[in-house]
Amino acid sequence: MMCKIIVTEVNAKPVKMKPPTEPSKLISRPDRPLRVGWMVGPGFGPVDREVAATVKAAAEALKGFGVHVEQVGIPALERDFALDVFNRLHVMEMKPAFRDATAGDKDQMYKMAKTMLSLPDTSMGDFIEAEQAAERIRDGYAEYFRGFDALITHVLPIPAHKHGVEEFVIDGQTVDATYLQGATVPLNVTGLPGISMRFGTSKEGLPINVQIVGSWLAETTILHVASLLESISVVRTLHPNL
């Protein structure tokens, strides 16, 4: 059976595009101003001072839009380190997958894969404890989001870095490369939405990103906050020379 394809020519009229919506009008909060907290710890460990200053600057910049801004803390992150919780929950399923994926290429393994394969197996008792710790972290964020609409943190505790580095000195403390996930892995543990965007530059000219975290199913809120920051960011027009 043969099919016939008929192509017709359409005289298209120019379409007048509407101007983009003003960032401050993407979402309305008629009852009260948006409330945004910012934190770089405790709970995340040491953070480079330039990174911490960028997180604070991003939060403070929102005041110009009438947003209530406040430095905050989430005690649950101090009690249970989310990266450790994540590793204990997932090591048993990730180790076999990593072994299969890296078979014959162990010399080329990334630090994260090496670390995961070196971790001890999680016993049933440790797994149950890790699940309980994950619940405590979720409860901590739930308590926070009762009073705030979004949270601004760092993405990495240092500016952009070279590939292949396995240890870093951050604010005088030496940490393993896997530790760099300290502020992002809580979202993996809790299922919270987050968005990353550049908002600063280190003295070496390297990018510094901030992370905007929202409550469950509140993606529109963090997109709104990101749009506000993007509209006033001094780095929004910077692009690498390729």
Coordinates of C-alpha atoms in Angstrom, one line a residue:
M1 CA 0.0 0.0 0.0
M2 CA 1.4 3.4 -1.0
C3 CA 0.9 6.6 0.8
K4 CA 0.7 10.0 -0.9
I5 CA 2.2 13.0 0.9
I6 CA 0.6 16.3 -0.1
V7 CA 2.5 19.4 0.7
T8 CA 0.6 22.7 0.7
E9 CA 2.1 26.2 0.9
V10 CA 0.6 28.5 3.5
N11 CA 1.0 32.2 3.4
A12 CA 1.9 32.9 7.0
K13 CA 1.1 36.3 8.5
P14 CA 3.6 37.8 11.0
V15 CA 2.7 37.1 14.6
K16 CA 3.1 39.9 17.1
M17 CA 4.8 38.4 20.1
K18 CA 3.8 39.5 23.6
P19 CA 6.6 40.9 25.7
P20 CA 7.9 38.6 28.4
T21 CA 6.1 38.7 31.7
E22 CA 7.7 40.9 34.3
P23 CA 9.7 38.7 36.7
S24 CA 7.9 40.1 39.8
K25 CA 4.5 39.3 38.3
L26 CA 5.1 35.6 37.5
I27 CA 3.5 34.6 40.7
S28 CA 1.3 36.5 43.1
R29 CA 1.2 36.3 46.9
P30 CA -1.7 38.6 47.8
D31 CA -1.7 37.6 51.4
R32 CA 2.0 38.3 52.2
P33 CA 5.4 38.9 50.7
L34 CA 7.5 35.9 49.7
R35 CA 9.7 34.6 52.5
V36 CA 13.2 33.4 51.5
G37 CA 15.8 32.0 53.8
W38 CA 19.5 31.5 53.0
M39 CA 22.1 29.3 54.6
V40 CA 25.6 27.9 54.0
G41 CA 25.7 25.9 57.2
P42 CA 25.9 24.5 59.8
G43 CA 24.8 21.2 58.3
F44 CA 26.8 21.5 55.1
G45 CA 30.3 21.8 56.6
P46 CA 33.0 24.3 55.6
V47 CA 32.2 26.6 52.7
D48 CA 34.6 28.9 50.8
R49 CA 34.1 32.5 51.9
E50 CA 33.5 33.8 48.4
V51 CA 30.8 31.2 47.9
A52 CA 29.2 32.1 51.2
A53 CA 29.3 35.8 50.2
T54 CA 27.6 35.0 46.9
V55 CA 24.8 33.1 48.6
K56 CA 24.2 36.0 50.9
A57 CA 24.3 38.5 48.1
A58 CA 21.8 36.5 46.1
A59 CA 19.4 36.5 49.0
E60 CA 19.9 40.1 49.9
A61 CA 19.3 41.1 46.3
L62 CA 15.7 39.8 46.6
K63 CA 14.9 42.5 49.1
G64 CA 14.6 44.9 46.2
F65 CA 11.5 43.0 45.0
G66 CA 9.8 43.2 48.4
V67 CA 10.9 39.7 49.5
H68 CA 11.4 39.0 53.2
V69 CA 14.9 37.6 53.5
E70 CA 16.4 36.0 56.5
Q71 CA 19.5 33.9 57.4
V72 CA 18.3 30.5 58.6
G73 CA 19.3 27.1 59.8
I74 CA 17.8 23.6 59.6
P75 CA 18.8 21.6 62.7
A76 CA 18.0 18.3 61.1
L77 CA 20.9 18.7 58.7
E78 CA 23.2 19.1 61.6
R79 CA 22.0 15.9 63.3
D80 CA 22.1 13.7 60.1
F81 CA 24.6 14.4 57.4
A82 CA 22.6 13.8 54.2
L83 CA 25.5 12.5 52.1
D84 CA 26.1 9.7 54.7
V85 CA 22.4 8.9 54.8
F86 CA 22.3 8.8 51.0
N87 CA 25.3 6.4 50.8
R88 CA 23.8 4.0 53.3
L89 CA 20.5 3.9 51.6
H90 CA 21.8 3.3 48.1
V91 CA 25.2 1.5 48.4
M92 CA 23.7 -1.9 48.0
E93 CA 22.1 -1.2 44.7
M94 CA 24.8 1.1 43.4
K95 CA 27.9 -1.1 44.0
P96 CA 26.8 -3.9 41.7
A97 CA 26.0 -1.4 39.0
F98 CA 29.3 0.4 39.4
R99 CA 31.2 -2.9 39.2
D100 CA 29.5 -3.9 36.0
A101 CA 29.9 -0.4 34.4
T102 CA 33.6 -0.1 35.3
A103 CA 34.7 -3.7 34.6
G104 CA 38.1 -3.6 32.8
D105 CA 38.4 0.2 33.2
K106 CA 39.1 0.6 36.9
D107 CA 42.0 2.9 36.3
Q108 CA 39.6 5.4 34.7
M109 CA 37.0 5.4 37.5
Y110 CA 35.8 8.7 38.8
K111 CA 36.3 9.4 42.5
M112 CA 32.6 8.9 43.3
A113 CA 32.6 5.4 41.9
K114 CA 35.8 4.5 43.7
T115 CA 34.3 5.8 47.0
M116 CA 31.0 4.0 46.5
L117 CA 32.8 0.7 45.8
S118 CA 35.0 1.1 48.9
L119 CA 32.0 1.6 51.3
P120 CA 31.0 -1.3 53.5
D121 CA 27.7 -3.1 52.8
T122 CA 24.8 -1.6 54.7
S123 CA 23.3 -4.0 57.2
M124 CA 19.6 -4.2 57.7
G125 CA 19.9 -2.4 61.0
D126 CA 21.9 0.4 59.4
F127 CA 19.5 0.6 56.5
I128 CA 16.5 1.1 58.8
E129 CA 18.5 3.8 60.8
A130 CA 19.3 5.5 57.5
E131 CA 15.6 5.5 56.5
Q132 CA 14.7 7.0 59.9
A133 CA 17.4 9.6 59.4
A134 CA 16.0 10.4 55.9
E135 CA 12.6 11.0 57.6
R136 CA 14.2 13.3 60.1
I137 CA 15.7 15.3 57.3
R138 CA 12.4 15.5 55.5
D139 CA 10.7 16.6 58.7
G140 CA 13.3 19.3 59.2
Y141 CA 12.7 20.7 55.7
A142 CA 8.9 20.4 56.2
E143 CA 9.2 22.5 59.4
Y144 CA 11.3 25.1 57.6
F145 CA 8.8 25.4 54.7
R146 CA 6.0 26.1 57.1
G147 CA 7.4 29.5 57.5
F148 CA 9.3 30.1 54.2
D149 CA 8.7 29.7 50.5
A150 CA 12.2 29.0 49.3
L151 CA 15.7 28.4 50.5
I152 CA 18.9 29.7 48.9
T153 CA 22.2 27.7 49.5
H154 CA 25.4 27.1 47.7
V155 CA 25.7 24.4 45.0
L156 CA 29.3 23.6 45.6
P157 CA 31.2 24.7 48.7
I158 CA 33.9 26.1 46.4
P159 CA 33.9 27.9 43.0
A160 CA 34.3 25.9 39.8
H161 CA 37.3 23.6 40.1
K162 CA 39.7 21.6 37.9
H163 CA 38.7 18.1 36.8
G164 CA 40.2 15.1 38.6
V165 CA 41.0 16.7 41.9
E166 CA 40.4 14.3 44.8
E167 CA 40.9 16.6 47.8
F168 CA 40.1 20.2 48.5
V169 CA 41.1 22.6 51.3
I170 CA 38.0 24.7 52.2
D171 CA 38.2 27.4 54.8
G172 CA 41.2 25.7 56.3
Q173 CA 39.7 22.1 56.3
T174 CA 40.7 19.3 54.0
V175 CA 37.8 17.4 52.5
D176 CA 37.3 14.5 50.1
A177 CA 36.0 15.3 46.6
T178 CA 32.8 13.4 47.3
Y179 CA 32.0 15.9 50.1
L180 CA 31.3 18.5 47.5
Q181 CA 27.8 17.1 47.2
G182 CA 27.0 18.1 50.7
A183 CA 24.5 20.8 49.8
T184 CA 22.8 19.1 46.9
V185 CA 22.4 15.5 48.1
P186 CA 19.8 16.5 50.7
L187 CA 17.5 17.1 47.7
N188 CA 18.1 13.5 46.6
V189 CA 17.3 12.2 50.1
T190 CA 14.1 14.3 50.5
G191 CA 12.8 14.6 46.9
L192 CA 12.7 18.4 47.1
P193 CA 12.9 20.4 43.9
G194 CA 15.9 22.7 43.3
I195 CA 17.4 24.8 40.6
S196 CA 21.0 26.0 40.2
M197 CA 22.1 29.2 38.6
R198 CA 25.3 31.3 38.4
F199 CA 25.2 34.4 40.5
G200 CA 28.9 35.3 41.1
T201 CA 32.5 35.0 40.1
S202 CA 35.6 34.1 42.1
K203 CA 38.7 36.3 42.2
E204 CA 40.2 33.8 39.8
G205 CA 37.3 34.5 37.4
L206 CA 35.6 31.1 38.0
P207 CA 31.8 30.8 38.2
I208 CA 30.0 30.5 41.6
N209 CA 26.4 29.1 41.6
V210 CA 23.6 29.3 44.0
Q211 CA 20.9 26.7 44.6
I212 CA 17.2 27.6 45.1
V213 CA 15.3 25.0 46.9
G214 CA 11.5 24.8 47.2
S215 CA 8.9 22.8 49.0
W216 CA 7.5 19.6 47.5
L217 CA 5.5 20.3 44.3
A218 CA 6.5 24.0 44.5
E219 CA 8.6 24.2 41.3
T220 CA 6.8 27.4 40.2
T221 CA 8.0 29.2 43.3
I222 CA 11.7 28.4 42.7
L223 CA 11.4 29.3 39.0
H224 CA 9.9 32.6 40.1
V225 CA 12.7 33.3 42.5
A226 CA 15.3 32.3 39.9
S227 CA 13.7 34.7 37.4
L228 CA 14.0 37.5 39.9
L229 CA 17.7 36.8 40.5
E230 CA 18.4 36.4 36.8
S231 CA 16.8 39.8 36.0
I232 CA 19.3 41.6 38.3
S233 CA 22.3 39.3 38.0
V234 CA 25.6 40.9 37.0
V235 CA 26.8 37.7 35.4
R236 CA 23.7 36.9 33.3
T237 CA 25.4 38.2 30.1
L238 CA 28.7 36.4 30.7
H239 CA 29.5 33.5 28.3
P240 CA 32.7 31.5 27.7
N241 CA 34.8 32.3 24.6
L242 CA 34.4 29.2 22.4

